[in-house]
XYZ file of N, CA and C in Angstrom:
735
model
N 84.437 98.351 91.254
C 85.459 98.949 92.115
C 86.154 100.103 91.395
N 86.383 101.194 92.126
C 87.063 102.348 91.537
C 88.478 101.990 91.107
N 88.889 102.536 89.972
C 90.274 102.327 89.562
C 91.193 103.156 90.458
N 92.420 102.687 90.590
C 93.395 103.384 91.433
C 94.566 103.847 90.577
N 94.936 105.094 90.747
C 96.082 105.674 90.042
C 97.128 106.029 91.083
N 98.328 105.516 90.918
C 99.409 105.758 91.879
C 100.545 106.497 91.189
N 100.987 107.586 91.810
C 102.043 108.445 91.275
C 103.362 108.149 91.982
N 104.413 107.925 91.206
C 105.745 107.619 91.746
C 106.734 108.698 91.316
N 107.442 109.259 92.274
C 108.368 110.369 92.016
C 109.718 109.887 91.491
N 110.604 110.839 91.237
C 111.920 110.528 90.698
C 113.027 110.576 91.743
N 114.258 110.433 91.273
C 115.437 110.367 92.142
C 115.591 111.647 92.968
N 115.913 111.468 94.250
C 116.196 112.597 95.129
C 114.974 113.331 95.625
N 113.801 112.995 95.105
C 112.576 113.710 95.437
C 111.757 112.930 96.478
N 110.504 113.315 96.661
C 109.559 112.590 97.494
C 108.151 112.846 96.958
N 107.173 112.208 97.568
C 105.808 112.265 97.042
C 105.196 113.665 97.081
N 105.801 114.589 97.821
C 105.263 115.949 97.904
C 105.250 116.650 96.543
N 106.107 116.207 95.618
C 106.155 116.875 94.308
C 104.834 116.741 93.546
N 104.012 115.779 93.941
C 102.761 115.529 93.220
C 101.577 116.296 93.785
N 101.749 117.029 94.890
C 100.581 117.472 95.643
C 99.586 118.296 94.831
N 100.055 119.191 93.961
C 99.122 119.996 93.167
C 98.443 119.156 92.091
N 99.249 118.404 91.352
C 98.694 117.569 90.280
C 97.759 116.506 90.847
N 98.129 115.954 91.998
C 97.319 114.900 92.614
C 95.905 115.403 92.917
N 95.815 116.589 93.487
C 94.499 117.155 93.817
C 93.686 117.436 92.558
N 94.336 118.016 91.559
C 93.622 118.353 90.329
C 93.191 117.099 89.574
N 94.057 116.098 89.574
C 93.736 114.848 88.886
C 92.585 114.130 89.588
N 92.601 114.165 90.920
C 91.533 113.516 91.687
C 90.168 114.104 91.341
N 90.143 115.408 91.099
C 88.883 116.058 90.780
C 88.463 115.917 89.331
N 89.359 115.371 88.508
C 89.093 115.340 87.063
C 88.791 113.953 86.516
N 89.077 112.908 87.282
C 88.866 111.551 86.768
C 88.038 110.724 87.744
N 87.508 109.638 87.240
C 86.736 108.712 88.058
C 87.682 107.642 88.585
N 88.188 107.852 89.776
C 89.131 106.909 90.353
C 89.806 107.501 91.569
N 90.545 106.668 92.279
C 91.274 107.103 93.467
C 92.720 107.400 93.087
N 93.179 108.608 93.363
C 94.548 109.016 93.037
C 95.349 109.151 94.323
N 96.539 108.558 94.339
C 97.418 108.733 95.491
C 98.866 108.684 95.026
N 99.747 109.184 95.871
C 101.183 109.146 95.571
C 101.890 108.374 96.674
N 103.015 107.769 96.324
C 103.811 107.006 97.285
C 105.252 107.479 97.254
N 105.899 107.440 98.420
C 107.341 107.669 98.479
C 108.062 106.400 98.046
N 109.079 106.531 97.215
C 109.944 105.391 96.922
C 110.723 105.035 98.184
N 111.092 103.770 98.370
C 111.825 103.366 99.566
C 113.082 104.212 99.792
N 113.236 104.679 101.034
C 114.402 105.493 101.383
C 114.234 106.967 101.087
N 113.102 107.352 100.515
C 112.823 108.750 100.199
C 111.592 109.202 100.980
N 111.574 110.480 101.357
C 110.443 110.978 102.124
C 110.288 110.202 103.420
N 109.080 109.685 103.645
C 108.791 108.957 104.888
C 108.912 107.442 104.729
N 109.299 106.963 103.558
C 109.314 105.517 103.307
C 110.557 104.848 103.889
N 110.350 103.647 104.408
C 111.444 102.865 104.974
C 112.340 102.296 103.871
N 113.544 101.932 104.254
C 114.466 101.263 103.336
C 114.095 99.787 103.203
N 114.435 99.158 102.078
C 114.243 97.709 101.963
C 115.147 96.976 102.951
N 114.709 95.800 103.400
C 115.564 94.988 104.268
C 116.712 94.380 103.468
N 116.431 94.034 102.218
C 117.476 93.505 101.337
C 118.337 94.662 100.831
N 119.500 94.370 100.232
C 120.284 95.443 99.599
C 119.427 96.229 98.619
N 119.635 97.539 98.588
C 118.796 98.413 97.762
C 119.061 98.161 96.278
N 118.010 97.852 95.555
C 118.086 97.636 94.110
C 116.732 98.013 93.526
N 116.648 98.033 92.208
C 115.356 98.292 91.580
C 114.349 97.230 92.001
N 114.804 95.989 92.087
C 113.926 94.884 92.453
C 113.403 95.013 93.883
N 114.302 95.294 94.841
C 113.871 95.375 96.242
C 113.012 96.605 96.494
N 113.322 97.706 95.815
C 112.510 98.918 95.963
C 111.122 98.703 95.357
N 111.083 98.106 94.166
C 109.806 97.867 93.493
C 108.929 96.901 94.281
N 109.546 95.920 94.939
C 108.775 94.951 95.724
C 108.023 95.640 96.855
N 108.668 96.612 97.504
C 108.002 97.339 98.589
C 106.843 98.182 98.075
N 107.012 98.767 96.896
C 105.917 99.536 96.300
C 104.776 98.602 95.898
N 105.118 97.470 95.290
C 104.095 96.523 94.822
C 103.207 96.046 95.967
N 103.790 95.890 97.159
C 103.018 95.459 98.326
C 101.896 96.436 98.672
N 102.066 97.687 98.273
C 101.101 98.732 98.635
C 100.040 98.962 97.556
N 100.102 98.194 96.478
C 99.202 98.418 95.348
C 98.030 97.448 95.341
N 96.864 97.967 94.976
C 95.731 97.094 94.675
C 95.951 96.479 93.295
N 95.236 95.416 92.987
C 95.314 94.845 91.643
C 94.778 95.848 90.616
N 95.310 95.764 89.403
C 94.857 96.596 88.270
C 95.031 98.093 88.509
N 96.134 98.444 89.142
C 96.467 99.852 89.370
C 97.106 100.448 88.117
N 96.848 101.727 87.877
C 97.576 102.471 86.852
C 98.747 103.172 87.525
N 99.955 102.915 87.048
C 101.155 103.525 87.622
C 101.632 104.671 86.742
N 101.810 105.832 87.362
C 102.363 107.006 86.691
C 103.729 107.264 87.312
N 104.793 107.097 86.532
C 106.139 107.214 87.072
C 106.932 108.326 86.427
N 107.420 109.229 87.262
C 108.285 110.313 86.789
C 109.742 109.885 86.920
N 110.487 109.980 85.833
C 111.927 109.728 85.842
C 112.223 108.346 86.442
N 112.987 108.259 87.532
C 113.277 106.967 88.154
C 111.994 106.211 88.490
N 110.946 106.939 88.854
C 109.665 106.294 89.159
C 109.104 105.509 87.991
N 109.428 105.920 86.769
C 108.990 105.183 85.596
C 109.640 103.815 85.497
N 110.919 103.744 85.855
C 111.612 102.447 85.864
C 111.008 101.522 86.911
N 110.684 102.083 88.079
C 110.042 101.289 89.131
C 108.699 100.762 88.625
N 107.932 101.623 87.970
C 106.637 101.214 87.418
C 106.803 100.098 86.392
N 107.813 100.216 85.556
C 108.067 99.213 84.520
C 108.419 97.865 85.145
N 109.246 97.901 86.187
C 109.624 96.660 86.873
C 108.396 95.994 87.492
N 107.562 96.786 88.154
C 106.371 96.223 88.793
C 105.427 95.637 87.748
N 105.224 96.353 86.642
C 104.335 95.859 85.585
C 104.817 94.530 85.026
N 106.129 94.352 84.966
C 106.708 93.129 84.418
C 106.689 91.979 85.421
N 107.014 92.272 86.686
C 107.160 91.214 87.685
C 105.894 90.954 88.504
N 104.998 91.919 88.543
C 103.736 91.764 89.277
C 102.585 92.193 88.353
N 102.411 91.494 87.236
C 101.484 91.966 86.196
C 100.042 92.128 86.669
N 99.638 91.337 87.670
C 98.264 91.464 88.162
C 98.040 92.795 88.871
N 99.125 93.430 89.291
C 99.024 94.696 90.020
C 98.847 95.902 89.096
N 99.216 95.754 87.825
C 99.308 96.928 86.939
C 98.506 96.713 85.659
N 97.590 97.636 85.378
C 96.843 97.537 84.119
C 97.299 98.548 83.080
N 98.151 99.502 83.513
C 98.596 100.547 82.593
C 99.802 101.249 83.212
N 100.744 101.680 82.356
C 101.919 102.435 82.811
C 101.973 103.757 82.059
N 102.232 104.825 82.795
C 102.414 106.136 82.177
C 103.774 106.681 82.600
N 104.648 106.895 81.627
C 105.939 107.546 81.871
C 105.754 109.063 81.864
N 106.379 109.739 82.803
C 106.556 111.184 82.696
C 108.059 111.431 82.707
N 108.588 111.885 81.581
C 110.027 112.127 81.443
C 110.832 110.939 81.962
N 110.471 109.759 81.504
C 111.161 108.543 81.922
C 111.565 107.737 80.697
N 112.300 106.670 80.934
C 112.881 105.872 79.862
C 113.235 104.496 80.423
N 113.265 103.460 79.595
C 113.670 102.146 80.102
C 115.166 102.030 80.369
N 115.948 103.027 79.936
C 117.399 103.013 80.175
C 117.885 104.457 80.161
N 118.418 104.909 81.298
C 118.761 106.324 81.435
C 120.151 106.686 80.923
N 121.074 105.740 80.933
C 122.459 106.061 80.585
C 122.673 106.082 79.073
N 123.509 106.995 78.635
C 123.886 107.043 77.221
C 124.758 105.839 76.889
N 124.505 105.222 75.753
C 125.328 104.094 75.312
C 125.301 104.063 73.794
N 125.932 103.051 73.225
C 125.949 102.935 71.771
C 124.529 102.938 71.213
N 124.266 103.867 70.327
C 122.973 103.937 69.648
C 121.799 104.201 70.596
N 122.075 104.805 71.755
C 121.007 105.140 72.701
C 121.328 106.468 73.374
N 120.410 107.404 73.273
C 120.605 108.728 73.867
C 120.142 108.723 75.320
N 120.944 109.329 76.171
C 120.598 109.389 77.587
C 121.550 110.299 78.328
N 121.666 110.064 79.637
C 122.569 110.856 80.471
C 123.981 110.310 80.302
N 124.933 111.182 80.097
C 126.317 110.731 79.946
C 126.758 109.989 81.209
N 127.446 108.872 81.010
C 127.876 108.034 82.125
C 128.713 108.827 83.116
N 129.600 109.686 82.611
C 130.460 110.451 83.522
C 129.665 111.424 84.384
N 128.533 111.901 83.870
C 127.680 112.797 84.668
C 127.102 112.039 85.859
N 126.587 110.838 85.619
C 126.039 110.034 86.707
C 127.127 109.627 87.697
N 128.305 109.292 87.188
C 129.407 108.918 88.076
C 129.868 110.105 88.912
N 129.861 111.293 88.327
C 130.211 112.498 89.082
C 129.197 112.775 90.183
N 127.926 112.572 89.883
C 126.894 112.740 90.910
C 127.149 111.792 92.080
N 127.515 110.535 91.776
C 127.783 109.566 92.840
C 128.951 110.011 93.708
N 130.009 110.493 93.073
C 131.183 110.954 93.820
C 130.841 112.166 94.682
N 130.045 113.077 94.145
C 129.682 114.292 94.880
C 128.755 113.998 96.052
N 127.963 112.933 95.936
C 127.071 112.556 97.032
C 127.836 112.329 98.325
N 129.016 111.748 98.206
C 129.821 111.443 99.388
C 130.272 112.705 100.099
N 130.510 113.755 99.337
C 130.990 115.011 99.916
C 129.856 115.886 100.428
N 128.798 116.008 99.635
C 127.734 116.938 99.992
C 126.453 116.543 99.253
N 125.623 115.747 99.920
C 124.415 115.249 99.250
C 123.436 116.378 98.937
N 123.322 117.351 99.840
C 122.385 118.461 99.616
C 122.767 119.260 98.375
N 124.061 119.524 98.227
C 124.532 120.274 97.063
C 124.323 119.469 95.781
N 124.511 118.159 95.866
C 124.321 117.293 94.701
C 122.867 117.311 94.239
N 121.947 117.221 95.185
C 120.522 117.257 94.839
C 120.151 118.615 94.266
N 120.723 119.677 94.833
C 120.458 121.023 94.323
C 120.898 121.139 92.863
N 122.046 120.561 92.558
C 122.544 120.579 91.179
C 121.611 119.781 90.271
N 121.118 118.666 90.780
C 120.210 117.836 89.993
C 118.899 118.571 89.720
N 118.431 119.335 90.698
C 117.221 120.136 90.494
C 117.412 121.101 89.333
N 118.580 121.740 89.304
C 118.860 122.715 88.243
C 118.884 122.051 86.872
N 119.472 120.849 86.793
C 119.537 120.130 85.518
C 118.137 119.718 85.061
N 117.291 119.330 86.022
C 115.930 118.916 85.665
C 115.134 120.048 85.027
N 115.380 121.263 85.510
C 114.616 122.413 85.012
C 115.277 123.083 83.816
N 116.510 122.722 83.521
C 117.269 123.381 82.462
C 116.502 123.382 81.137
N 116.387 124.560 80.551
C 115.698 124.685 79.276
C 114.253 125.116 79.408
N 113.649 124.832 80.554
C 112.258 125.229 80.760
C 112.142 126.746 80.791
N 111.056 127.255 80.236
C 110.847 128.702 80.250
C 110.567 129.213 81.663
N 110.266 128.288 82.584
C 110.010 128.660 83.980
C 111.071 128.045 84.893
N 112.304 127.932 84.434
C 113.328 127.169 85.153
C 113.484 127.595 86.608
N 113.618 128.893 86.864
C 113.833 129.358 88.240
C 112.652 129.014 89.137
N 111.443 129.224 88.604
C 110.247 128.902 89.390
C 110.132 127.401 89.632
N 110.491 126.615 88.613
C 110.423 125.154 88.747
C 111.343 124.669 89.862
N 112.584 125.164 89.863
C 113.554 124.754 90.880
C 113.083 125.190 92.265
N 112.588 126.402 92.358
C 112.095 126.919 93.644
C 110.966 126.052 94.182
N 110.043 125.667 93.302
C 108.918 124.831 93.717
C 109.375 123.440 94.131
N 110.250 122.821 93.336
C 110.770 121.498 93.676
C 111.505 121.520 95.009
N 112.316 122.544 95.219
C 113.077 122.663 96.458
C 112.144 122.781 97.667
N 111.098 123.587 97.517
C 110.146 123.770 98.617
C 109.464 122.451 98.975
N 109.043 121.703 97.962
C 108.386 120.421 98.227
C 109.353 119.409 98.826
N 110.580 119.447 98.373
C 111.595 118.527 98.878
C 111.770 118.688 100.382
N 111.684 119.924 100.859
C 111.908 120.220 102.273
C 110.707 119.889 103.151
N 109.594 119.497 102.549
C 108.399 119.166 103.322
C 108.425 117.743 103.875
N 109.461 116.989 103.546
C 109.578 115.609 104.022
C 111.014 115.379 104.498
N 111.249 114.306 105.259
C 112.611 114.026 105.725
C 113.603 113.880 104.574
N 114.843 114.167 104.872
C 115.912 114.037 103.882
C 116.035 112.587 103.429
N 116.336 112.399 102.168
C 116.459 111.043 101.624
C 117.623 110.297 102.268
N 117.465 108.990 102.410
C 118.523 108.135 102.926
C 119.704 108.133 101.953
N 120.918 108.264 102.481
C 122.100 108.365 101.614
C 122.305 107.097 100.786
N 121.985 105.942 101.367
C 122.121 104.687 100.617
C 121.116 104.632 99.466
N 119.900 105.136 99.711
C 118.883 105.166 98.657
C 119.305 106.099 97.531
N 119.915 107.221 97.886
C 120.392 108.160 96.865
C 121.468 107.520 95.998
N 122.439 106.879 96.648
C 123.536 106.256 95.910
C 123.040 105.090 95.055
N 122.196 104.245 95.643
C 121.665 103.100 94.896
C 120.775 103.563 93.749
N 120.055 104.663 93.963
C 119.214 105.203 92.895
C 120.029 105.616 91.689
N 121.185 106.219 91.939
C 122.066 106.591 90.828
C 122.613 105.348 90.129
N 122.903 104.295 90.905
C 123.350 103.035 90.292
C 122.274 102.472 89.361
N 121.014 102.579 89.786
C 119.906 102.097 88.958
C 119.840 102.895 87.657
N 119.946 104.216 87.770
C 119.913 105.056 86.569
C 121.078 104.735 85.633
N 122.194 104.372 86.213
C 123.399 104.100 85.430
C 123.372 102.715 84.782
N 122.838 101.727 85.501
C 123.045 100.339 85.080
C 121.806 99.560 84.649
N 120.645 99.910 85.146
C 119.473 99.068 84.898
C 118.885 99.337 83.511
N 118.983 98.334 82.665
C 118.549 98.435 81.270
C 117.273 97.615 81.087
N 116.154 98.299 80.944
C 114.859 97.634 80.822
C 114.268 97.776 79.423
N 115.133 97.956 78.443
C 114.635 98.125 77.080
C 113.915 96.881 76.571
N 114.436 95.712 76.897
C 113.778 94.486 76.441
C 112.409 94.331 77.105
N 112.345 94.626 78.405
C 111.058 94.582 79.115
C 110.080 95.559 78.478
N 110.560 96.761 78.207
C 109.729 97.800 77.594
C 109.182 97.339 76.243
N 110.019 96.684 75.475
C 109.628 96.293 74.110
C 108.564 95.206 74.090
N 108.478 94.415 75.166
C 107.534 93.290 75.189
C 106.435 93.461 76.236
N 106.349 94.636 76.834
C 105.371 94.858 77.902
C 103.952 94.604 77.401
N 103.196 93.833 78.150
C 101.838 93.489 77.727
C 100.836 94.600 78.031
N 101.071 95.347 79.113
C 100.132 96.416 79.468
C 100.326 97.629 78.558
N 99.271 98.420 78.341
C 99.419 99.669 77.586
C 100.404 100.602 78.282
N 101.175 101.340 77.494
C 102.134 102.275 78.075
C 102.100 103.591 77.299
N 102.123 104.678 78.054
C 102.029 106.025 77.491
C 103.183 106.860 78.029
N 103.469 107.974 77.362
C 104.574 108.819 77.809
C 104.325 110.295 77.585
N 104.680 111.098 78.583
C 104.639 112.555 78.485
C 106.062 113.067 78.649
N 106.515 113.883 77.691
C 107.907 114.325 77.682
C 108.012 115.821 77.414
N 109.181 116.367 77.767
C 109.497 117.742 77.424
C 110.542 117.760 76.320
N 110.322 118.533 75.308
C 111.259 118.602 74.181
C 112.629 119.106 74.619
N 112.682 119.900 75.692
C 113.930 120.520 76.139
C 114.636 119.714 77.229
N 114.164 118.512 77.489
C 114.720 117.657 78.543
C 116.111 117.157 78.152
N 117.113 117.451 78.987
C 118.476 116.984 78.705
C 118.741 115.609 79.309
N 117.891 115.150 80.236
C 118.083 113.851 80.879
C 117.424 112.721 80.088
N 116.306 113.029 79.460
C 115.642 112.075 78.551
C 115.502 112.790 77.210
N 116.566 112.755 76.393
C 116.583 113.514 75.131
C 115.513 113.033 74.154
N 115.133 113.924 73.274
C 114.067 113.593 72.320
C 114.444 112.386 71.457
N 115.726 112.232 71.142
C 116.144 111.089 70.310
C 115.811 109.756 70.992
N 115.871 109.748 72.331
C 115.556 108.501 73.035
C 114.069 108.167 72.935
N 113.227 109.191 72.801
C 111.785 108.954 72.643
C 111.527 108.244 71.315
N 112.224 108.676 70.274
C 112.116 108.012 68.970
C 112.527 106.549 69.079
N 113.604 106.288 69.834
C 114.071 104.912 70.028
C 113.035 104.089 70.793
N 112.414 104.700 71.788
C 111.390 103.994 72.561
C 110.217 103.591 71.677
N 109.805 104.499 70.813
C 108.684 104.195 69.918
C 109.049 103.073 68.950
N 110.325 103.007 68.578
C 110.775 101.917 67.709
C 110.775 100.582 68.458
N 111.067 100.628 69.758
C 111.068 99.409 70.568
C 109.659 98.877 70.800
N 108.710 99.792 70.983
C 107.342 99.392 71.295
C 106.385 100.242 70.465
N 105.845 99.652 69.436
C 105.005 100.408 68.497
C 103.698 100.878 69.129
N 103.344 100.313 70.290
C 102.114 100.717 70.976
C 102.333 101.885 71.935
N 103.575 102.334 72.057
C 103.907 103.427 72.972
C 103.359 104.736 72.416
N 102.405 105.321 73.125
C 101.785 106.573 72.687
C 102.333 107.731 73.510
N 102.820 108.764 72.834
C 103.509 109.833 73.553
C 102.963 111.205 73.193
N 103.216 112.140 74.103
C 103.012 113.555 73.830
C 104.270 114.288 74.272
N 104.775 115.166 73.414
C 105.987 115.934 73.713
C 105.610 117.407 73.807
N 105.840 117.997 74.975
C 105.530 119.414 75.176
C 106.720 120.249 74.718
N 106.539 121.135 73.742
C 107.671 121.819 73.100
C 108.485 122.738 74.001
N 107.895 123.262 75.068
C 108.623 124.208 75.919
C 108.905 123.666 77.316
N 108.719 122.364 77.490
C 108.940 121.743 78.797
C 110.294 121.053 78.847
N 110.768 120.817 80.073
C 112.021 120.108 80.291
C 111.723 118.786 81.015
N 112.450 118.493 82.106
C 112.342 117.182 82.757
C 111.191 117.097 83.768
N 110.572 118.218 84.083
C 109.464 118.196 85.051
C 108.230 118.867 84.450
N 107.679 118.302 83.379
C 106.559 118.956 82.684
C 105.317 119.110 83.546
N 105.124 118.214 84.509
C 103.925 118.291 85.349
C 103.989 119.462 86.327
N 105.165 120.077 86.439
C 105.313 121.277 87.268
C 105.295 122.527 86.399
N 106.097 122.523 85.338
C 106.193 123.717 84.485
C 104.970 123.895 83.593
N 104.328 122.790 83.227
C 103.172 122.839 82.322
C 102.072 121.942 82.892
N 101.551 122.375 84.025
C 100.617 121.527 84.766
C 99.304 121.307 84.012
N 98.792 122.342 83.369
C 97.522 122.204 82.647
C 97.649 121.206 81.506
N 98.725 121.342 80.706
C 98.939 120.418 79.591
C 99.153 118.991 80.094
N 99.889 118.864 81.197
C 100.141 117.542 81.773
C 98.848 116.916 82.271
N 98.027 117.723 82.921
C 96.742 117.234 83.426
C 95.850 116.777 82.273
N 95.817 117.552 81.209
C 95.000 117.184 80.047
C 95.475 115.876 79.426
N 96.803 115.704 79.341
C 97.342 114.456 78.802
C 96.942 113.278 79.679
N 97.138 113.426 80.988
C 96.824 112.326 81.902
C 95.340 111.978 81.856
N 94.490 112.978 81.794
C 93.046 112.706 81.694
C 92.731 111.912 80.424
N 93.467 112.181 79.356
C 93.186 111.512 78.079
C 93.626 110.052 78.066
N 94.609 109.692 78.897
C 95.117 108.311 78.875
C 94.666 107.485 80.080
N 94.174 108.150 81.104
C 93.731 107.416 82.289
C 92.259 107.025 82.194
C-alpha cells in the first residue's frame, strides 16, 4: 500500500498554503500527498465538543489512514504531535515545519512572549482580519522575501472561507497553554524538523532545547528563512522533505 503524507497548516491559515509544495512533493516521492484543514479553518467543520487540541486532533485523526506521515507547520505540528501520541497506529513519522512542543516563552524555554499571545487574543475581539494580517507580517519577519511571503500567504488565505472566530481564539489558547514537551521527549515515532534561523516565533534557542529533549530529533535550519520556510525557500524545503519522507 502506498504511504500517505498529510500536511497540516498553522494558526489562522488553511490548507491552501500547501498547494505549491503539495504538487511538487507529490511528483517527487512515492506516496499519496494531501493537505487537510484544521477544524474551524478553511472548509473544515468545528468540533462538537469544546474546541481544544484534543478535540481538534480527534477530527483530524478520523481522516487518517494507518501509518500516515504527518507534516505540521506551526500549530499543525502540535496537532501532529498529539495525534502521534494518542493515536499511534495512525502515525509512523512526524515532521515539524517551524513548530515546537511548546510555543509560549517560559522559564528556561524560548518562545513567543506570553503578552504577545494575550494581545492577539484581545485584538481578535475587535478585528480578527487585522489580527491575522499582523500575524502574517510576524511570520515573514526577517525573511529576505518578507513582502512576497506575506502577499502569497494572504492570497491563499482568501481562497477559502474565513476562519471560525472560536477556532481562532481557541487556537491562540493552545499556543499559549498546551505544553507537549514531555510527549515530545518520549515520542516513539521518528520526528524531524525544518526551521528558519530568522524565525521570531520559534527561536533558534528553542531548537537546541528540543534536541536536548529528544536526541533522535533530526533538524535542518535554513539560514535566511523565517517562520514559513516552505514558502520563502520552497526548493530547500522540498529537498529536506524528500530526504526524510
